[in-house]
Short mmCIF file of C-alpha atoms in Angstrom, two decimals:
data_model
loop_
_atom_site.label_atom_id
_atom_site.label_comp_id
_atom_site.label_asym_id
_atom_site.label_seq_id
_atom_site.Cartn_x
_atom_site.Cartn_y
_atom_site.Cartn_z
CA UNK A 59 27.61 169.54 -42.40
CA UNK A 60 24.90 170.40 -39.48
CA UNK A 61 23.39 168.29 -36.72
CA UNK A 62 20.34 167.88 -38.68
CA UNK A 63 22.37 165.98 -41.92
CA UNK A 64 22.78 163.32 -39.16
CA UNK A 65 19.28 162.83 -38.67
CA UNK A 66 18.82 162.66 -42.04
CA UNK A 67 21.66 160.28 -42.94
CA UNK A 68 20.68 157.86 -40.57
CA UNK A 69 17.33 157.75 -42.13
CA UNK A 70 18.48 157.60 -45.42
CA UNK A 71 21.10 155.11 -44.50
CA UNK A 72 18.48 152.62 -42.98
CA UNK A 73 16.37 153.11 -46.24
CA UNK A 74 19.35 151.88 -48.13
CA UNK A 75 19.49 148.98 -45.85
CA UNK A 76 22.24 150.04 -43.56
CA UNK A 77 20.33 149.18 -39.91
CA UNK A 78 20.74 151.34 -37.47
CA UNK A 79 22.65 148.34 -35.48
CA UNK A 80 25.69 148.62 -38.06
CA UNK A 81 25.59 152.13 -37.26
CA UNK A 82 25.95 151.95 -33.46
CA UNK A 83 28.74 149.64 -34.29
CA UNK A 84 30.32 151.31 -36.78
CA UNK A 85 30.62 154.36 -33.95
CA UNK A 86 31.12 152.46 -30.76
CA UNK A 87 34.12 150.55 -32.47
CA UNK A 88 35.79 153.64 -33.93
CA UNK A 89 35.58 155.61 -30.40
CA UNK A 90 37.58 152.18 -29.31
CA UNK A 91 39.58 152.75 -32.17
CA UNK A 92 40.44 156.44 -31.65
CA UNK A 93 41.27 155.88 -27.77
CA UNK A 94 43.48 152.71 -28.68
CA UNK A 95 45.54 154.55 -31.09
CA UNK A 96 45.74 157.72 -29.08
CA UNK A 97 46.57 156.57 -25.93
CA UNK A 98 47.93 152.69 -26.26
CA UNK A 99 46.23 148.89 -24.64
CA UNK A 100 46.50 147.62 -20.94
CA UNK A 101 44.65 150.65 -19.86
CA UNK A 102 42.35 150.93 -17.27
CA UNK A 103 38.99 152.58 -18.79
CA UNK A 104 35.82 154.21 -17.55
CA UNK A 105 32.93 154.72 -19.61
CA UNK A 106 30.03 156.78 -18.48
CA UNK A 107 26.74 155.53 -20.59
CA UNK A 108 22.90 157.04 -20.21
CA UNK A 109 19.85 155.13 -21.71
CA UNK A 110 20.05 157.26 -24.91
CA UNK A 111 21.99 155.83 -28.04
CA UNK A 112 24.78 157.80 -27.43
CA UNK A 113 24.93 155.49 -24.06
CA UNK A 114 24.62 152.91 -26.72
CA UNK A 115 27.65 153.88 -28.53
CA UNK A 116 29.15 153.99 -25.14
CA UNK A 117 28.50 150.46 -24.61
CA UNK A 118 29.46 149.05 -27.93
CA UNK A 119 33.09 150.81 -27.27
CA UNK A 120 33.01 149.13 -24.16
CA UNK A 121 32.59 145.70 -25.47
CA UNK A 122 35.66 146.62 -27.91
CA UNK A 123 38.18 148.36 -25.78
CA UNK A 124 37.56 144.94 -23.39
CA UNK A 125 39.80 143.10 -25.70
CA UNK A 126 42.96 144.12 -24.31
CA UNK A 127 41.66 146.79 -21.47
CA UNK A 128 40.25 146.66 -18.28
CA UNK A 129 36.99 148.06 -18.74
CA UNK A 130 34.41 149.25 -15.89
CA UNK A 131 30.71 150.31 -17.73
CA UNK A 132 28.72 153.03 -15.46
CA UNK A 133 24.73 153.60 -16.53
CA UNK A 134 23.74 156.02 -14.90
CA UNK A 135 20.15 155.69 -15.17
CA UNK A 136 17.36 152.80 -14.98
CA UNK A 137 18.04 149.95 -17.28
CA UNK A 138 14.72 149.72 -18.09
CA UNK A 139 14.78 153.38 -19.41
CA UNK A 140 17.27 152.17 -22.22
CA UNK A 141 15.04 153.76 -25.31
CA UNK A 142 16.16 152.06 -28.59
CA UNK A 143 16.21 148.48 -29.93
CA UNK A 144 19.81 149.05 -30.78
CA UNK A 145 21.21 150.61 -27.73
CA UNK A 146 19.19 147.80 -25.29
CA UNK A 147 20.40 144.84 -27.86
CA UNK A 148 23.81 146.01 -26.86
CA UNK A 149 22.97 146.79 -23.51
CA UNK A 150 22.39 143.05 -23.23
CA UNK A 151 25.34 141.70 -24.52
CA UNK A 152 27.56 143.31 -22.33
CA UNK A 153 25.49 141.96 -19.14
CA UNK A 154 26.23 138.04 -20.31
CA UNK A 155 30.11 139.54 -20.11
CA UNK A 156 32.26 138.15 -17.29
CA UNK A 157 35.66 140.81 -18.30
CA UNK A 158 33.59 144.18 -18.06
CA UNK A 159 32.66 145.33 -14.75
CA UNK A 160 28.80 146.92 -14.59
CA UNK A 161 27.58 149.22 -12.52
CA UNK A 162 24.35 151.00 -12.28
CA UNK A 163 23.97 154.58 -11.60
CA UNK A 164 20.26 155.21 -11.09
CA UNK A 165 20.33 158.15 -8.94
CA UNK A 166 23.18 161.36 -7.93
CA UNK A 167 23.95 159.66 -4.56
CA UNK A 168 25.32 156.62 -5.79
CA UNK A 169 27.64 159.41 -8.07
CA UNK A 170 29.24 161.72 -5.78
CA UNK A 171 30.79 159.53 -3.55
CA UNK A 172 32.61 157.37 -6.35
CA UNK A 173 36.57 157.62 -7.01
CA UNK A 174 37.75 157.55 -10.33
CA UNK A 175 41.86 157.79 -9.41
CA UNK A 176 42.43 154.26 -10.60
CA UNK A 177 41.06 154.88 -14.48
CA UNK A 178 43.59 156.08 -17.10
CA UNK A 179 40.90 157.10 -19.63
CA UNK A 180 36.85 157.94 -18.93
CA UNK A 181 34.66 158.06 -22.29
CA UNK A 182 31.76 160.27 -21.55
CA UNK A 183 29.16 158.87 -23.56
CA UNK A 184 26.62 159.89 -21.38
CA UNK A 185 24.36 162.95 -24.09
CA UNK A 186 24.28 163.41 -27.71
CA UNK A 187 23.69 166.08 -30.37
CA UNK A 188 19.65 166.17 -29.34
CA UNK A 189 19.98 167.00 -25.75
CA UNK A 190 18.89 170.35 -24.85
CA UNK A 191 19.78 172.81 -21.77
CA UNK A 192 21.60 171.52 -18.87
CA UNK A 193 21.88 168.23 -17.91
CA UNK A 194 19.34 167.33 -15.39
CA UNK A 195 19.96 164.94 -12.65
CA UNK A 196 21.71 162.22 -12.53
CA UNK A 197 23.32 163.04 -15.40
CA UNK A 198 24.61 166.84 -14.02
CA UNK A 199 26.11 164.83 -11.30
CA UNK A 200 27.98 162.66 -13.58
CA UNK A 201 29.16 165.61 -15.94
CA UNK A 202 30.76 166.81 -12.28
CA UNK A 203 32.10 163.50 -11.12
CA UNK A 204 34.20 163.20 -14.76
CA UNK A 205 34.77 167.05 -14.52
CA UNK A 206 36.48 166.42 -11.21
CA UNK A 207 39.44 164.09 -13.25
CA UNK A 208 40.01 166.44 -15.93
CA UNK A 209 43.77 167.10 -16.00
CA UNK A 210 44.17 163.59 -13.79
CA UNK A 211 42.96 161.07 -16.73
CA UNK A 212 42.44 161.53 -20.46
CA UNK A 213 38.64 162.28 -21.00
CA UNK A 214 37.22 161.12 -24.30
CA UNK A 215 33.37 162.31 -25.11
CA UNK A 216 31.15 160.55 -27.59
CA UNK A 217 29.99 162.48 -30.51
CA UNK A 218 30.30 165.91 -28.50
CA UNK A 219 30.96 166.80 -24.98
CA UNK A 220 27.91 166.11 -23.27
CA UNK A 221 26.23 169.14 -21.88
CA UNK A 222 27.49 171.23 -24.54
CA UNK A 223 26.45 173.91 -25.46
CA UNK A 224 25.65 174.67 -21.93
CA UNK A 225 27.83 176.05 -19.09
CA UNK A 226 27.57 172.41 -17.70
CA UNK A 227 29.21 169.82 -19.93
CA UNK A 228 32.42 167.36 -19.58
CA UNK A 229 35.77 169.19 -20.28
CA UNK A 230 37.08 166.22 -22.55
CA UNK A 231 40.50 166.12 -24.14
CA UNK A 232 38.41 165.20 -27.15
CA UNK A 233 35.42 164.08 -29.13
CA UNK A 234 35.19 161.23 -31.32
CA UNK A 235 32.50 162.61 -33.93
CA UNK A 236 31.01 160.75 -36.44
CA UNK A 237 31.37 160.44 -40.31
CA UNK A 238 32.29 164.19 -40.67
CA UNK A 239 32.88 167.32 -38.20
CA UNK A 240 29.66 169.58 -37.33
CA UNK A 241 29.09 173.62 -38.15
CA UNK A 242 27.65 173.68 -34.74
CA UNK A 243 30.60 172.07 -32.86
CA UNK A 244 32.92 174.77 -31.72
CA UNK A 245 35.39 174.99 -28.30
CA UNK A 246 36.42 171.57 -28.07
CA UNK A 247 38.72 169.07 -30.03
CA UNK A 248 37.53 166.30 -32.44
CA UNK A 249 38.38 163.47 -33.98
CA UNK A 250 36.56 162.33 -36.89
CA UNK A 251 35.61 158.85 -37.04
CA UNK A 252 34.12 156.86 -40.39
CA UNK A 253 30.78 154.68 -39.40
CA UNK A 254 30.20 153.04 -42.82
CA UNK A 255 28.08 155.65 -44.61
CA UNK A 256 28.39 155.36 -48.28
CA UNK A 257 28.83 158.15 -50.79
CA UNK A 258 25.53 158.16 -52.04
CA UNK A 259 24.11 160.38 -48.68
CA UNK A 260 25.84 162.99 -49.97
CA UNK A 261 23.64 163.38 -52.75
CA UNK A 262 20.23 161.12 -52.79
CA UNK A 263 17.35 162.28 -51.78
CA UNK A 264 15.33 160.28 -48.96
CA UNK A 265 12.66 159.58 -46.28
CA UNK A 266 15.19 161.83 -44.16
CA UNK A 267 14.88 164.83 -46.09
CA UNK A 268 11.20 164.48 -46.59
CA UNK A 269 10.27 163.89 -42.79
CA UNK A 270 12.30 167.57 -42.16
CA UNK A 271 10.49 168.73 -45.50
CA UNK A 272 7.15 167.70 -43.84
CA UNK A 273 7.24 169.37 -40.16
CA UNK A 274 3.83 171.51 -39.82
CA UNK A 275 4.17 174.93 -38.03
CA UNK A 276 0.99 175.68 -36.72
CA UNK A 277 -2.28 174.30 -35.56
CA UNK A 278 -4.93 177.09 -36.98
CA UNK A 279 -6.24 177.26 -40.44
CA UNK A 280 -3.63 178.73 -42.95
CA UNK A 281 -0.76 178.31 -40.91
CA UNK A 282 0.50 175.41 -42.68
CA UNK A 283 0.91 176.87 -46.18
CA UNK A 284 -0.96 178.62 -48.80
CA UNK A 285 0.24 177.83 -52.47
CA UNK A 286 -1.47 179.84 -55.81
CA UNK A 287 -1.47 177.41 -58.81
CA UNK A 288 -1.64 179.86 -62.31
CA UNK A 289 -2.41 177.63 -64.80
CA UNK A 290 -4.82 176.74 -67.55
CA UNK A 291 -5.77 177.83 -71.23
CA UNK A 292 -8.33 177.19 -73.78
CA UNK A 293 -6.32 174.00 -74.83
CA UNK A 294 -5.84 172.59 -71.28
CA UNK A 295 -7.71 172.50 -68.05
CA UNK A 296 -6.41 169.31 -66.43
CA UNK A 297 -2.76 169.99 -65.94
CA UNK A 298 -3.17 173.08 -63.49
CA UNK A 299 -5.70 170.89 -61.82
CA UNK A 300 -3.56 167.78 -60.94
CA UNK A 301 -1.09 170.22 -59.33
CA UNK A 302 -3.43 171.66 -57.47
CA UNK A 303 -5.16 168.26 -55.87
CA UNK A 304 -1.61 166.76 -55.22
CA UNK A 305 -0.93 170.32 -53.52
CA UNK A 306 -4.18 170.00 -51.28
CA UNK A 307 -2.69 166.95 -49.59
CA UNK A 308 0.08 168.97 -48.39
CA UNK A 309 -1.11 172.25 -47.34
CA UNK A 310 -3.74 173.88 -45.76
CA UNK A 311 -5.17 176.11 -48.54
CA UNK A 312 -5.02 175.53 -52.60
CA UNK A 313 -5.64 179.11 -54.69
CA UNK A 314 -6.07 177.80 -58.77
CA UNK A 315 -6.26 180.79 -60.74
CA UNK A 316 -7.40 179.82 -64.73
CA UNK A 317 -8.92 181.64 -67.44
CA UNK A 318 -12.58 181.30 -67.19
CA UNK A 319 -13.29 179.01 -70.23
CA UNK A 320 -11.04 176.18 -68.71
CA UNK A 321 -12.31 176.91 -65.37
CA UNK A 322 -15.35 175.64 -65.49
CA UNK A 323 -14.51 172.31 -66.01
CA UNK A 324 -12.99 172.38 -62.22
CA UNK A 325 -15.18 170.98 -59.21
CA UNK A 326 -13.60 170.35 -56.50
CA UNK A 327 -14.42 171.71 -52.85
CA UNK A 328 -10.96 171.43 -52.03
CA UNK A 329 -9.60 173.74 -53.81
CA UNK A 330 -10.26 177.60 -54.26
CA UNK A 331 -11.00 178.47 -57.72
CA UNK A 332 -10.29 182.12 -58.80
CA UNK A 333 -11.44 182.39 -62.66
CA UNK A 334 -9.99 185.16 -65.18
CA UNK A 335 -11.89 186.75 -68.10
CA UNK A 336 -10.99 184.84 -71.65
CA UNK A 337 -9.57 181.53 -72.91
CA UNK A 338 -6.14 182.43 -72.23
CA UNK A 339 -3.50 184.51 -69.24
CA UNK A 340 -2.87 188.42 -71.06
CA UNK A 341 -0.77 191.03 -69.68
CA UNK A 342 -4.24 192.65 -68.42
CA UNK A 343 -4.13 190.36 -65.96
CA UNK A 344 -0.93 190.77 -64.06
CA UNK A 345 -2.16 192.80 -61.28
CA UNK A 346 -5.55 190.71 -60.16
CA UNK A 347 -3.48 187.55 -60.10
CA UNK A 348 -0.26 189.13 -58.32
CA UNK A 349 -3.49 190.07 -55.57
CA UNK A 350 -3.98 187.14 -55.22
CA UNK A 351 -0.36 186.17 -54.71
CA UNK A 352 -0.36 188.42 -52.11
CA UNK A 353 -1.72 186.28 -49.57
CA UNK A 354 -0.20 182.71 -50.36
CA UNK A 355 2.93 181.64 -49.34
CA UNK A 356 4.12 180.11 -52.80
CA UNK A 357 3.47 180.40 -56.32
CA UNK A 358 3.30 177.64 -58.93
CA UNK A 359 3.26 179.72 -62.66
CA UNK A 360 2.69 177.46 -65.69
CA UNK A 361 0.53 174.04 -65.84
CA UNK A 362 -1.14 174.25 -68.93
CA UNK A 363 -0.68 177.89 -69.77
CA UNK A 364 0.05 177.15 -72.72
CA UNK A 365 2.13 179.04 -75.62
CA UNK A 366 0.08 182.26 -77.18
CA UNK A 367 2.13 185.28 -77.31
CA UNK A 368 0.01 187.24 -75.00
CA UNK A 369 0.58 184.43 -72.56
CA UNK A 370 4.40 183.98 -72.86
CA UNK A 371 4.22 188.32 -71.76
CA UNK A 372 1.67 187.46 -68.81
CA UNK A 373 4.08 185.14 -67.47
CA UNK A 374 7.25 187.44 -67.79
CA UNK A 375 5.56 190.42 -66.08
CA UNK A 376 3.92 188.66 -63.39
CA UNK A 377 7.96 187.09 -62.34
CA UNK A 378 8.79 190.59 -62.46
CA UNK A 379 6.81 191.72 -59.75
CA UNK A 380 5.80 188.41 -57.61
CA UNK A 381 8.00 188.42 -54.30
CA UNK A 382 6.77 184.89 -53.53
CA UNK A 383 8.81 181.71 -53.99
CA UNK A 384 7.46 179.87 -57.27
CA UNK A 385 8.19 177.11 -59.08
CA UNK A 386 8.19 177.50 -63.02
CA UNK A 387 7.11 174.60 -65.00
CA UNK A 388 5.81 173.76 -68.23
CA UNK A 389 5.45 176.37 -70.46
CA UNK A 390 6.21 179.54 -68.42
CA UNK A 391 9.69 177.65 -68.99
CA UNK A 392 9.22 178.59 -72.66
CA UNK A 393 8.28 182.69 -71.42
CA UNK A 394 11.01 182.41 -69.42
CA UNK A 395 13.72 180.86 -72.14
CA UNK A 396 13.44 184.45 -73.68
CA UNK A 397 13.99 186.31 -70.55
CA UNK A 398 16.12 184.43 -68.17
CA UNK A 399 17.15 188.01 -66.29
CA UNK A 400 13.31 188.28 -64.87
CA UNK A 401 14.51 185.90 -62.56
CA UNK A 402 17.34 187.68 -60.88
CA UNK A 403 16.96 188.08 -57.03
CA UNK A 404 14.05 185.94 -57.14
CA UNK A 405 13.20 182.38 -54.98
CA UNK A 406 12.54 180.40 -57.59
CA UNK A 407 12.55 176.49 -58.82
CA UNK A 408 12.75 175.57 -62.74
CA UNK A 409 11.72 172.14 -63.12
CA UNK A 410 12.04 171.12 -66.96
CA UNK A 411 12.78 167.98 -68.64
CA UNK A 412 15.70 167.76 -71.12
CA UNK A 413 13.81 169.07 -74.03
CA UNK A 414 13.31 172.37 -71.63
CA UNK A 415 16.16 172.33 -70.28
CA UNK A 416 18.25 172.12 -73.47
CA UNK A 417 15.43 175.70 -74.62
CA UNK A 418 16.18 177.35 -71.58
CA UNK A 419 20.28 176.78 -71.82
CA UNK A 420 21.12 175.73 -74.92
CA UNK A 421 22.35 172.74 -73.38
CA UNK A 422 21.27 168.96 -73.26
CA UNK A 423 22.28 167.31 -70.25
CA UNK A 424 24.10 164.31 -71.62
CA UNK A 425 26.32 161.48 -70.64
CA UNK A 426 26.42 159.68 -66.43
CA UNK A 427 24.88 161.08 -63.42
CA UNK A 428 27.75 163.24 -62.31
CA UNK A 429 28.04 165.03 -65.64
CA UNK A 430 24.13 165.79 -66.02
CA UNK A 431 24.29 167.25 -62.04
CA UNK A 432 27.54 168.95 -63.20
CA UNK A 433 25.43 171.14 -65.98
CA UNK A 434 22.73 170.98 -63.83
CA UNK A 435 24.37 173.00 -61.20
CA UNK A 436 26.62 175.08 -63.39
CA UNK A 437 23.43 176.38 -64.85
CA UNK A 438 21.35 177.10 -61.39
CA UNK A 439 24.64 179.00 -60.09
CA UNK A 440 24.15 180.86 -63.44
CA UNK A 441 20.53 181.53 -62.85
CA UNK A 442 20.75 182.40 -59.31
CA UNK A 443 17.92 179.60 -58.16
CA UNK A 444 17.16 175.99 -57.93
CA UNK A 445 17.24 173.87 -61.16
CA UNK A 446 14.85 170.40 -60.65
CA UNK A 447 15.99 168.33 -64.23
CA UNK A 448 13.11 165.76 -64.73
CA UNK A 449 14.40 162.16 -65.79
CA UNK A 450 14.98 158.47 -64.58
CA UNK A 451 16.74 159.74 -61.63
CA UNK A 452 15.90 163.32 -61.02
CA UNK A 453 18.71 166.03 -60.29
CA UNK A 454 17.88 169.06 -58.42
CA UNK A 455 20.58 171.79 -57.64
CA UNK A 456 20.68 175.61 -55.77
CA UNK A 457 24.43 176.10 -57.83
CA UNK A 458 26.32 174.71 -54.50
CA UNK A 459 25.30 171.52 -53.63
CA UNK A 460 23.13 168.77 -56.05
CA UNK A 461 20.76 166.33 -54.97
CA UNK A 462 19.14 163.13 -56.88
CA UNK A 463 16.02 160.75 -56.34
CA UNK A 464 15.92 157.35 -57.53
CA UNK A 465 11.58 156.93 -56.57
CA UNK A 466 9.33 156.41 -59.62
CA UNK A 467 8.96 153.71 -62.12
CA UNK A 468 8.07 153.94 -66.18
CA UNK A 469 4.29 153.77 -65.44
CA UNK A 470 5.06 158.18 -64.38
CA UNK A 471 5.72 158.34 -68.34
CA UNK A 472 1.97 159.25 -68.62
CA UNK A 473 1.30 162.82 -69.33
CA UNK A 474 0.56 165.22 -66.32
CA UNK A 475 2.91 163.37 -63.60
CA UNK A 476 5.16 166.73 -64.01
CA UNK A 477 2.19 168.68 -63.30
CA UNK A 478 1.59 166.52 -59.83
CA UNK A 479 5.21 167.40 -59.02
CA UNK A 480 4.91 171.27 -60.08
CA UNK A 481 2.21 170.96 -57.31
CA UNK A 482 4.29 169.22 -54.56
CA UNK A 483 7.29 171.36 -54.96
CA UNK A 484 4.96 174.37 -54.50
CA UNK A 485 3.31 172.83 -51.50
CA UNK A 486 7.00 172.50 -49.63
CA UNK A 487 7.81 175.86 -50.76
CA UNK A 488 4.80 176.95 -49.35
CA UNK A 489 5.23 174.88 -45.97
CA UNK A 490 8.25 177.41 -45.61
CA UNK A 491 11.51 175.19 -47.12
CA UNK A 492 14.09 176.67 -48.99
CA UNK A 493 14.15 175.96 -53.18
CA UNK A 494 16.76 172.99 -53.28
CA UNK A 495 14.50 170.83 -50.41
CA UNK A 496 11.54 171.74 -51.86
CA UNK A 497 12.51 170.54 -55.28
CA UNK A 498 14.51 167.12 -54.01
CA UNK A 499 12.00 166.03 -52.28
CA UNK A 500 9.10 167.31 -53.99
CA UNK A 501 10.72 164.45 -56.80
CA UNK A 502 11.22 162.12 -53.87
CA UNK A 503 7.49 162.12 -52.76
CA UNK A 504 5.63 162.02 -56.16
CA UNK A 505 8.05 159.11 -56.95
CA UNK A 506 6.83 157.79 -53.92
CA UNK A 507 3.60 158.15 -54.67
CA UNK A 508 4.01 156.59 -58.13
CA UNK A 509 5.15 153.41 -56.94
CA UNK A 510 2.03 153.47 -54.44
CA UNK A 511 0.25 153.53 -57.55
CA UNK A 512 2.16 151.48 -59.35
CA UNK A 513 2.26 148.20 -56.75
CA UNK A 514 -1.58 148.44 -56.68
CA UNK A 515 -2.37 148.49 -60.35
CA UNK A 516 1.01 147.61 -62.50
CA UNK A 517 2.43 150.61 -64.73
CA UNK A 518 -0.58 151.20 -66.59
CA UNK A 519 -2.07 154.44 -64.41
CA UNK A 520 -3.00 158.17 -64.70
CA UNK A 521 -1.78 161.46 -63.08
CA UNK A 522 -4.77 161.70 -61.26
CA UNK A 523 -3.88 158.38 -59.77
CA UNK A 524 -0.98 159.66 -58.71
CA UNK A 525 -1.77 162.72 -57.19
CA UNK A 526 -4.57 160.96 -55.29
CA UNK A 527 -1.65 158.45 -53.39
CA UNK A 528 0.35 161.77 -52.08
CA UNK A 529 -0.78 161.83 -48.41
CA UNK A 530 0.00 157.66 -48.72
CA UNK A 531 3.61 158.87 -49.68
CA UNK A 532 3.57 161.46 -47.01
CA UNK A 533 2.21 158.17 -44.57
CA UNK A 534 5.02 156.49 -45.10
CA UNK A 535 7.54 159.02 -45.11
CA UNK A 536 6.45 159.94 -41.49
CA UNK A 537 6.32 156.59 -39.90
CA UNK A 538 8.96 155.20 -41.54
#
């Protein structure tokens, strides 16, 4: 697991209900727990806290190891710098405490002159995993002043050493880290410590994901994401359409390229309509539209397309030669049922129901949750890409790891809710996120926006509804 899963977990975890209070608890009492059983009670123990919540860890294992040890708290910093609700909440409790000696840091002469001989064990819980560079003052002086004791007491860091990955950071015996060990954490010791995350972050799909999905890269025109919807036929013109508005809300430009006949039933200034000859896609086609692809950043291939033979070989050949990522829905799942090896070395994202999925493997996912995201990921490792399955809890896969979304009510029943999500998906490819977070949260935010929908007007609503409540979704995704 990365740094960034912890971000996200947390997120997710408070979405679930899990505060982050029971979470700075969970992790200042385990620290406590690891130094008690590592090193025994009666000890005399220094803990070095900032005004960050790693400081807040810091002084929840304060209040704990003050059971049965002597415990002396150093801030180093300006109480009133304390950032979070949860680190000054516990910040408070421990001044009303008569057993724990407090003593405030706020600047690097009140640090250099201080003697440490009498402690047995300093916790550094003074920077976390979001700290950048070298410490700056007073913190540097701290990482020195514990640096000086290394070899003399036992030096236990919080989460990581702080400093690291600079040249200046504590030289701790070890780090209590939390819930699992990091790909990023290298050079020092750890100790993994449990802080009440349930299995479920493993696999759902969350406000977490979707604020990381969501992160704009530029400020010009353009620069956040260009998707191509290909879509349309002389049966349909609405289905290439809804991805295409729930797409706008996302990114910065919206392509729709549709055969000519359906085309014309399209007005809508926000999005770029690029009309083709006929009623329906023909291999004649290909090369205009992959022209187009040229300059987008994502594809989405299949929104009403529909099923005519001339279609179905369209859709093949243009796979072939797009080098975009794309997202296959609808019935360019059907083209691609009879050609599954177009795909290879592709970025791609299949997103059929069970009906599709059962065409394009033969399969019907069947039976609980882990059996369905079994198949589901059996078959994307087969394909080489990222399988979304459509159903009361979506499952989305990239054949390692599988991912699930509980968002959306019955009301998303109504035909052309798997077009809005065909659009979504393409928008977070386009934004520049790999297949499987694309696809999981893609599901996440158009459930999202469903149950906008839905707690405004019951379950009885349209597509278009939907699509129209993304950037709400997106709203509460980012200040949530």
């Amino acid at each position: 697991m990365r740094i960034e899963d912890v971000y996200i977990w947390d997120i997710n975890a408070k979405w679930l209900g899990i505060t982050p209070y029971q979470l700075m608890e969970n992790a200042g009492a385990g620290v406590a727990r690891v130094i008690e059983e590592k090193f025994g009670k009666g000890l005399k123990i220094a803990v070095f806290s900032s005004t960050g919540n790693n400081g807040g860890d810091g002084f929840v294992a304060a209040r704990h190891l003050s059971f049965e040890n002597n415990v002396t708290l150093f801030l180093v910093g300006d109480e009133i710098k304390i950032r979070s609700d949860e680190a000054r909440h516990n910040w408070e409790i421990l001044k009303h405490l008569d057993f724990i000696t407090i003593k405030v840091l706020k600047d690097s002469s009140q640090i250099k002159p201080l003697n440490l001989d009498e402690f047995d064990v300093i916790v550094d819980a003074l920077l976390g995993a979001g700290s950048k560079g070298e410490p700056r003052e007073p913190i540097r002086s701290a990482v020195e002043k514990i640096n000086e004791y290394a070899g003399k007491a036992k030096i236990v860091s919080v989460d990581l050493p702080s400093g690291y990955p600079s040249d200046v950071r504590v030289k701790c015996d070890f780090a209590v880290t939390f819930q699992w060990d990091k790909e990023e954490y290298r050079d020092f010791k750890r100790v993994v410590a449990k802080i009440g995350y349930p299995k479920e972050l493993y696999h759902l799909v969350g406000p977490g994901d979707a604020k990381f999905a969501l992160q704009k890269k530029g400020e010009h025109k353009g620069q956040n994401g260009k998707l191509l919807v290909i879509g349309g036929s002389e049966d349909y013109f609405g289905a290439p359409y809804l991805a295409a508005k729930a797409a706008s809300h996302i990114v910065d430009l919206v392509y729709l390229a549709m055969p000519e006949y359906s085309a014309r039933r399209i007005n809508d200034p926000n999005i770029i309509l690029r009309p083709f000859d006929g009623k329906n896609f023909t291999k004649e086609d290909v090369e205009d539209v992959l022209a187009i692809a040229d300059n987008v950043d994502a594809v989405v291939l299949g929104p009403g397309i529909g099923e005519k033979v001339e279609t179905k070989d369209f859709v093949v050949e243009f796979l072939r030669w797009c080098e975009k990522p794309v997202v296959i829905d609808a019935d360019a799942l059907k083209a691609v049922a009879e050609d599954l090896d177009v795909l290879k070395g592709k970025k791609f994202v299949l997103t059929p129901h069970a009906g599709e999925f059962r065409i394009l493997f033969g399969e019907k996912p069947e039976g609980s949750l882990e059996e369905k995201a079994k198949l589901v990921m059996e078959k994307a490792n087969a394909v080489g890409g990222t399988i979304l399955l459509k159903g009361v809890y979506d499952i989305t896969s990239d054949g390692k790891i599988w991912k699930y979304n509980k968002t959306g009510n019955r009301g998303m029943t109504t035909g052309g809710t798997g077009d809005v999500l065909a659009g979504i998906v393409g928008a977070l490819l386009a934004l520049g996120n790999e297949p499987l977070r694309a696809a999981s949260v893609g599901a996440f935010l158009n459930g999202i926006a469903g149950d906008t929908v839905k707690d405004e007007m019951g379950e009885n609503f349209t597509a278009l509804d939907v699509a129209k409540k993304v950037p709400f979704a997106i709203k509460w995704v980012l200040e949530f």
